[in-house]
Backbone as JSON Lines, residues from 0, in Angstrom:
{"i":0,"aa":"M","n":[-109.63,140.31,-125.94],"ca":[-109.99,140.0,-127.19],"c":[-109.35,140.91,-128.07]}
{"i":1,"aa":"P","n":[-108.75,140.05,-129.26],"ca":[-107.95,140.89,-130.37],"c":[-108.81,141.71,-131.12]}
{"i":2,"aa":"R","n":[-108.24,142.92,-131.86],"ca":[-108.75,143.79,-132.35],"c":[-109.09,143.15,-133.88]}
{"i":3,"aa":"S","n":[-110.36,143.55,-134.45],"ca":[-110.62,143.2,-135.79],"c":[-110.13,144.27,-136.74]}
{"i":4,"aa":"N","n":[-109.53,143.96,-137.96],"ca":[-109.02,144.99,-138.91],"c":[-110.11,145.14,-139.81]}
{"i":5,"aa":"R","n":[-111.13,144.18,-139.68],"ca":[-111.94,144.33,-140.97],"c":[-112.92,145.45,-140.75]}
{"i":6,"aa":"P","n":[-113.61,146.35,-141.8],"ca":[-114.37,147.23,-141.66],"c":[-115.7,146.86,-141.12]}
{"i":7,"aa":"R","n":[-116.29,147.47,-140.34],"ca":[-117.7,146.99,-139.7],"c":[-118.88,147.16,-140.82]}
{"i":8,"aa":"R","n":[-118.74,148.09,-141.8],"ca":[-119.68,148.39,-142.89],"c":[-119.19,147.96,-144.16]}
{"i":9,"aa":"P","n":[-119.94,147.34,-144.94],"ca":[-119.6,147.05,-146.27],"c":[-119.24,148.19,-147.01]}
{"i":10,"aa":"R","n":[-118.43,148.0,-147.89],"ca":[-117.99,149.29,-148.91],"c":[-119.21,149.71,-149.67]}
{"i":11,"aa":"G","n":[-119.36,150.96,-150.14],"ca":[-120.43,151.41,-150.79],"c":[-121.52,151.78,-150.06]}
{"i":12,"aa":"R","n":[-121.66,151.56,-149.05],"ca":[-123.04,151.73,-148.26],"c":[-122.67,152.92,-147.33]}
{"i":13,"aa":"V","n":[-123.84,153.95,-147.15],"ca":[-123.71,155.07,-146.58],"c":[-124.85,154.95,-145.61]}
{"i":14,"aa":"D","n":[-124.42,154.73,-144.26],"ca":[-125.54,154.99,-143.16],"c":[-126.3,153.5,-143.45]}
{"i":15,"aa":"D","n":[-127.74,153.61,-143.11],"ca":[-128.59,152.51,-143.52],"c":[-129.38,152.92,-144.97]}
{"i":16,"aa":"R","n":[-129.0,153.88,-145.56],"ca":[-129.97,154.13,-146.83],"c":[-129.61,153.11,-148.1]}
{"i":17,"aa":"R","n":[-128.42,152.4,-147.63],"ca":[-128.07,151.86,-148.9],"c":[-127.8,152.24,-150.21]}
{"i":18,"aa":"V","n":[-127.13,153.4,-150.04],"ca":[-126.83,154.18,-151.51],"c":[-125.6,153.85,-151.8]}
{"i":19,"aa":"A","n":[-125.5,153.25,-152.89],"ca":[-124.28,152.77,-153.36],"c":[-123.31,153.89,-153.89]}
{"i":20,"aa":"T","n":[-122.09,153.86,-153.59],"ca":[-121.13,154.88,-154.12],"c":[-119.96,154.09,-154.73]}
{"i":21,"aa":"P","n":[-119.38,154.49,-155.94],"ca":[-118.41,153.91,-156.3],"c":[-117.05,154.17,-155.52]}
{"i":22,"aa":"D","n":[-116.42,152.87,-155.78],"ca":[-115.03,153.16,-154.92],"c":[-114.05,153.91,-155.72]}
{"i":23,"aa":"P","n":[-113.8,155.22,-155.25],"ca":[-113.14,155.87,-156.29],"c":[-111.42,155.17,-156.95]}
{"i":24,"aa":"E","n":[-110.96,154.31,-155.94],"ca":[-109.69,153.59,-156.18],"c":[-109.85,152.47,-157.23]}
{"i":25,"aa":"E","n":[-110.89,151.67,-157.11],"ca":[-111.35,150.69,-158.03],"c":[-111.82,151.39,-159.48]}
{"i":26,"aa":"S","n":[-112.86,152.3,-159.39],"ca":[-113.24,152.59,-160.54],"c":[-112.3,153.29,-161.42]}
{"i":27,"aa":"G","n":[-111.38,154.39,-160.93],"ca":[-110.22,154.99,-161.53],"c":[-109.23,153.84,-162.12]}
{"i":28,"aa":"L","n":[-108.97,152.97,-161.43],"ca":[-107.84,152.02,-161.63],"c":[-108.36,151.28,-163.03]}
{"i":29,"aa":"D","n":[-109.76,150.62,-162.93],"ca":[-110.3,150.01,-163.97],"c":[-110.44,150.79,-165.27]}
{"i":30,"aa":"R","n":[-110.54,152.1,-165.09],"ca":[-110.56,153.08,-166.24],"c":[-109.28,153.24,-166.96]}
{"i":31,"aa":"L","n":[-108.23,153.04,-166.05],"ca":[-106.96,153.22,-166.63],"c":[-106.54,151.88,-167.17]}
{"i":32,"aa":"M","n":[-106.91,150.89,-166.67],"ca":[-106.24,149.62,-167.04],"c":[-107.04,149.31,-168.47]}
{"i":33,"aa":"S","n":[-108.24,149.68,-168.56],"ca":[-109.07,149.28,-169.66],"c":[-108.74,149.98,-170.84]}
{"i":34,"aa":"G","n":[-108.18,151.2,-170.56],"ca":[-107.69,152.07,-171.94],"c":[-109.01,152.69,-172.55]}
{"i":35,"aa":"W","n":[-108.86,153.43,-173.5],"ca":[-109.86,154.33,-173.88],"c":[-110.09,153.88,-175.59]}
{"i":36,"aa":"K","n":[-111.57,154.15,-175.75],"ca":[-112.12,153.57,-177.14],"c":[-111.36,154.67,-178.03]}
{"i":37,"aa":"R","n":[-110.87,154.05,-179.21],"ca":[-110.21,154.82,-180.09],"c":[-110.63,154.5,-181.55]}
{"i":38,"aa":"T","n":[-110.43,155.25,-182.58],"ca":[-110.65,154.89,-183.86],"c":[-109.47,154.74,-184.59]}
{"i":39,"aa":"E","n":[-109.74,153.74,-185.42],"ca":[-108.61,153.09,-186.3],"c":[-108.94,152.8,-187.79]}
{"i":40,"aa":"V","n":[-108.12,153.19,-188.67],"ca":[-108.4,152.96,-190.02],"c":[-107.83,151.71,-190.67]}
{"i":41,"aa":"R","n":[-108.21,150.61,-191.0],"ca":[-107.57,149.4,-191.62],"c":[-108.27,149.15,-193.06]}
{"i":42,"aa":"R","n":[-107.21,149.02,-193.9],"ca":[-107.59,148.84,-195.55],"c":[-108.85,149.8,-195.88]}
{"i":43,"aa":"G","n":[-108.61,151.02,-195.61],"ca":[-109.61,152.07,-196.17],"c":[-110.95,151.93,-195.23]}
{"i":44,"aa":"R","n":[-111.11,151.19,-194.2],"ca":[-112.42,151.02,-193.15],"c":[-112.05,151.69,-192.03]}
{"i":45,"aa":"E","n":[-113.11,152.38,-191.41],"ca":[-112.92,153.01,-190.12],"c":[-113.54,151.97,-189.16]}
{"i":46,"aa":"Y","n":[-112.78,151.75,-187.91],"ca":[-113.03,150.9,-186.93],"c":[-113.06,151.57,-185.72]}
{"i":47,"aa":"A","n":[-113.73,151.28,-184.88],"ca":[-113.96,151.53,-183.53],"c":[-113.5,150.5,-182.4]}
{"i":48,"aa":"V","n":[-112.11,150.81,-181.68],"ca":[-111.73,149.94,-180.87],"c":[-111.7,150.14,-179.49]}
{"i":49,"aa":"Q","n":[-112.12,149.3,-178.71],"ca":[-112.26,149.4,-177.36],"c":[-111.69,148.37,-176.38]}
{"i":50,"aa":"P","n":[-110.49,148.84,-175.72],"ca":[-109.82,147.92,-175.09],"c":[-110.32,147.38,-173.84]}
{"i":51,"aa":"I","n":[-110.42,145.97,-173.34],"ca":[-111.12,145.36,-172.45],"c":[-110.08,144.84,-171.49]}
{"i":52,"aa":"S","n":[-110.24,145.23,-170.12],"ca":[-109.17,144.87,-169.11],"c":[-109.34,143.4,-168.87]}
{"i":53,"aa":"A","n":[-108.32,142.88,-168.18],"ca":[-108.46,141.27,-167.97],"c":[-109.55,141.19,-166.91]}
{"i":54,"aa":"A","n":[-109.57,142.19,-165.81],"ca":[-110.74,142.01,-164.95],"c":[-111.98,142.29,-165.48]}
{"i":55,"aa":"S","n":[-112.23,143.06,-166.52],"ca":[-113.53,143.12,-167.27],"c":[-113.83,142.21,-168.17]}
{"i":56,"aa":"A","n":[-113.09,141.29,-168.46],"ca":[-113.3,139.97,-169.37],"c":[-114.0,138.94,-168.62]}
{"i":57,"aa":"Q","n":[-115.18,138.73,-169.05],"ca":[-116.03,137.85,-168.0],"c":[-116.42,136.69,-169.04]}
{"i":58,"aa":"K","n":[-116.52,136.7,-170.3],"ca":[-116.98,135.59,-171.09],"c":[-116.1,134.96,-172.0]}
{"i":59,"aa":"E","n":[-116.28,133.98,-172.73],"ca":[-115.52,133.37,-173.78],"c":[-115.85,133.81,-175.03]}
{"i":60,"aa":"Y","n":[-115.04,134.33,-175.84],"ca":[-115.14,134.53,-177.27],"c":[-114.5,133.82,-178.28]}
{"i":61,"aa":"V","n":[-114.57,133.78,-179.3],"ca":[-113.74,133.37,-180.86],"c":[-113.07,134.51,-181.29]}
{"i":62,"aa":"C","n":[-111.96,134.36,-181.21],"ca":[-111.19,135.66,-182.0],"c":[-111.31,135.2,-183.77]}
{"i":63,"aa":"P","n":[-111.65,136.54,-184.25],"ca":[-111.75,136.01,-185.72],"c":[-110.42,136.22,-186.43]}
{"i":64,"aa":"G","n":[-109.26,136.72,-185.75],"ca":[-107.96,136.81,-186.39],"c":[-107.32,135.52,-186.26]}
{"i":65,"aa":"C","n":[-107.2,134.55,-185.35],"ca":[-106.75,133.2,-185.2],"c":[-107.57,132.2,-185.22]}
{"i":66,"aa":"G","n":[-108.85,132.46,-184.89],"ca":[-109.92,131.4,-184.67],"c":[-109.74,130.51,-183.34]}
{"i":67,"aa":"G","n":[-108.78,131.23,-182.43],"ca":[-108.66,130.62,-181.13],"c":[-109.64,131.48,-180.08]}
{"i":68,"aa":"A","n":[-109.84,130.77,-178.74],"ca":[-110.7,131.3,-177.87],"c":[-110.08,132.5,-177.07]}
{"i":69,"aa":"V","n":[-110.78,133.42,-176.88],"ca":[-110.44,134.69,-176.1],"c":[-111.07,134.36,-174.7]}
{"i":70,"aa":"L","n":[-110.36,133.82,-173.64],"ca":[-110.5,133.35,-172.37],"c":[-111.18,134.33,-171.62]}
{"i":71,"aa":"P","n":[-111.97,134.02,-170.57],"ca":[-112.24,135.1,-169.47],"c":[-111.22,135.37,-168.65]}
{"i":72,"aa":"G","n":[-110.56,136.54,-168.25],"ca":[-109.61,136.91,-167.65],"c":[-108.37,137.3,-168.39]}
{"i":73,"aa":"V","n":[-108.66,137.23,-169.85],"ca":[-107.58,137.72,-170.44],"c":[-107.91,139.38,-171.19]}
{"i":74,"aa":"A","n":[-106.85,140.15,-171.1],"ca":[-107.3,141.25,-171.74],"c":[-107.28,141.35,-173.17]}
{"i":75,"aa":"H","n":[-108.27,142.06,-173.92],"ca":[-108.38,141.78,-175.35],"c":[-109.15,143.32,-175.83]}
{"i":76,"aa":"V","n":[-109.41,143.04,-177.15],"ca":[-110.0,144.3,-177.74],"c":[-111.52,143.95,-178.37]}
{"i":77,"aa":"V","n":[-112.47,145.09,-178.21],"ca":[-113.74,144.8,-178.84],"c":[-113.75,145.64,-180.2]}
{"i":78,"aa":"V","n":[-113.98,145.29,-181.42],"ca":[-113.9,146.17,-182.59],"c":[-115.05,146.04,-183.43]}
{"i":79,"aa":"W","n":[-115.28,146.97,-183.94],"ca":[-116.67,147.29,-184.9],"c":[-116.37,148.49,-185.71]}
{"i":80,"aa":"R","n":[-117.02,147.95,-186.97],"ca":[-117.07,149.22,-188.0],"c":[-117.93,150.34,-187.66]}
{"i":81,"aa":"T","n":[-117.42,151.55,-187.98],"ca":[-118.02,152.77,-187.79],"c":[-118.64,153.37,-188.92]}
{"i":82,"aa":"D","n":[-118.29,152.86,-190.34],"ca":[-118.59,153.4,-191.57],"c":[-119.4,152.65,-192.47]}
{"i":83,"aa":"G","n":[-120.23,151.7,-191.59],"ca":[-121.0,150.55,-192.31],"c":[-122.05,151.3,-192.96]}
{"i":84,"aa":"V","n":[-122.55,150.62,-194.07],"ca":[-123.74,151.25,-194.8],"c":[-125.24,150.94,-194.05]}
{"i":85,"aa":"L","n":[-125.21,150.03,-193.26],"ca":[-126.56,149.58,-192.61],"c":[-126.8,150.56,-191.19]}
{"i":86,"aa":"G","n":[-125.82,151.33,-190.79],"ca":[-126.18,152.36,-189.76],"c":[-125.35,151.78,-188.66]}
{"i":87,"aa":"D","n":[-125.39,152.65,-187.48],"ca":[-124.73,152.38,-186.38],"c":[-125.37,151.35,-185.33]}
{"i":88,"aa":"A","n":[-126.49,150.78,-185.48],"ca":[-127.02,149.97,-184.64],"c":[-126.35,148.56,-185.27]}
{"i":89,"aa":"A","n":[-126.44,148.35,-186.61],"ca":[-125.99,147.17,-187.31],"c":[-124.48,147.03,-187.12]}
{"i":90,"aa":"D","n":[-123.71,148.09,-187.1],"ca":[-122.25,148.13,-186.92],"c":[-121.74,147.66,-185.41]}
{"i":91,"aa":"L","n":[-122.63,148.08,-184.46],"ca":[-122.55,147.81,-182.97],"c":[-122.85,146.23,-182.84]}
{"i":92,"aa":"A","n":[-123.96,145.89,-183.44],"ca":[-124.31,144.3,-183.3],"c":[-123.1,143.42,-183.89]}
{"i":93,"aa":"S","n":[-122.61,143.91,-185.07],"ca":[-121.5,143.03,-185.52],"c":[-120.19,143.01,-184.89]}
{"i":94,"aa":"R","n":[-120.07,143.66,-183.87],"ca":[-118.67,144.04,-182.96],"c":[-117.98,142.4,-182.86]}
{"i":95,"aa":"R","n":[-116.86,142.47,-182.7],"ca":[-116.16,141.1,-182.34],"c":[-114.88,141.4,-181.71]}
{"i":96,"aa":"H","n":[-114.71,140.37,-180.89],"ca":[-113.67,140.34,-179.4],"c":[-112.37,139.72,-180.26]}
{"i":97,"aa":"W","n":[-111.45,140.32,-180.43],"ca":[-110.15,139.97,-180.78],"c":[-108.95,139.92,-179.67]}
{"i":98,"aa":"H","n":[-107.95,138.9,-179.82],"ca":[-106.74,138.99,-179.12],"c":[-106.35,140.44,-179.72]}
{"i":99,"aa":"T","n":[-105.33,141.26,-178.53],"ca":[-104.86,142.4,-178.89],"c":[-103.84,142.26,-180.0]}
{"i":100,"aa":"H","n":[-103.01,141.2,-179.97],"ca":[-101.89,140.75,-180.74],"c":[-102.61,140.3,-182.16]}
{"i":101,"aa":"C","n":[-103.56,139.69,-182.4],"ca":[-104.08,139.33,-183.36],"c":[-104.77,140.75,-184.48]}
{"i":102,"aa":"W","n":[-105.33,141.59,-183.4],"ca":[-105.88,142.76,-184.12],"c":[-104.79,143.78,-184.55]}
{"i":103,"aa":"R","n":[-103.64,143.74,-183.76],"ca":[-102.29,144.57,-184.14],"c":[-101.79,144.09,-185.55]}
{"i":104,"aa":"T","n":[-101.8,142.71,-185.98],"ca":[-101.11,142.0,-186.99],"c":[-102.24,142.05,-188.44]}
{"i":105,"aa":"A","n":[-103.48,142.27,-187.83],"ca":[-104.46,141.92,-189.06],"c":[-104.26,143.1,-190.1]}
């Protein structure tokens, strides 16, 4: 009988306790690919910019820069104001998904 190269246990499980452990290769790579949240100043206003990797992009959005669709599986950025007068919760609720190019040229 030929030997099977597939693992016997699913990844993330330890014994029968079913304790999920993060895959260090996957989480580290996702973290590097997605980038880091940063702060940018545009036209005198401060914005938080969070890059989203193609693997993490799950939904379709409308880019406010070009009016086109930001499709699932396309890397992009999420942008929101950090200096709004209505507070952090309102700023976070008004975040928008931009094509990376559209945000750079805005």
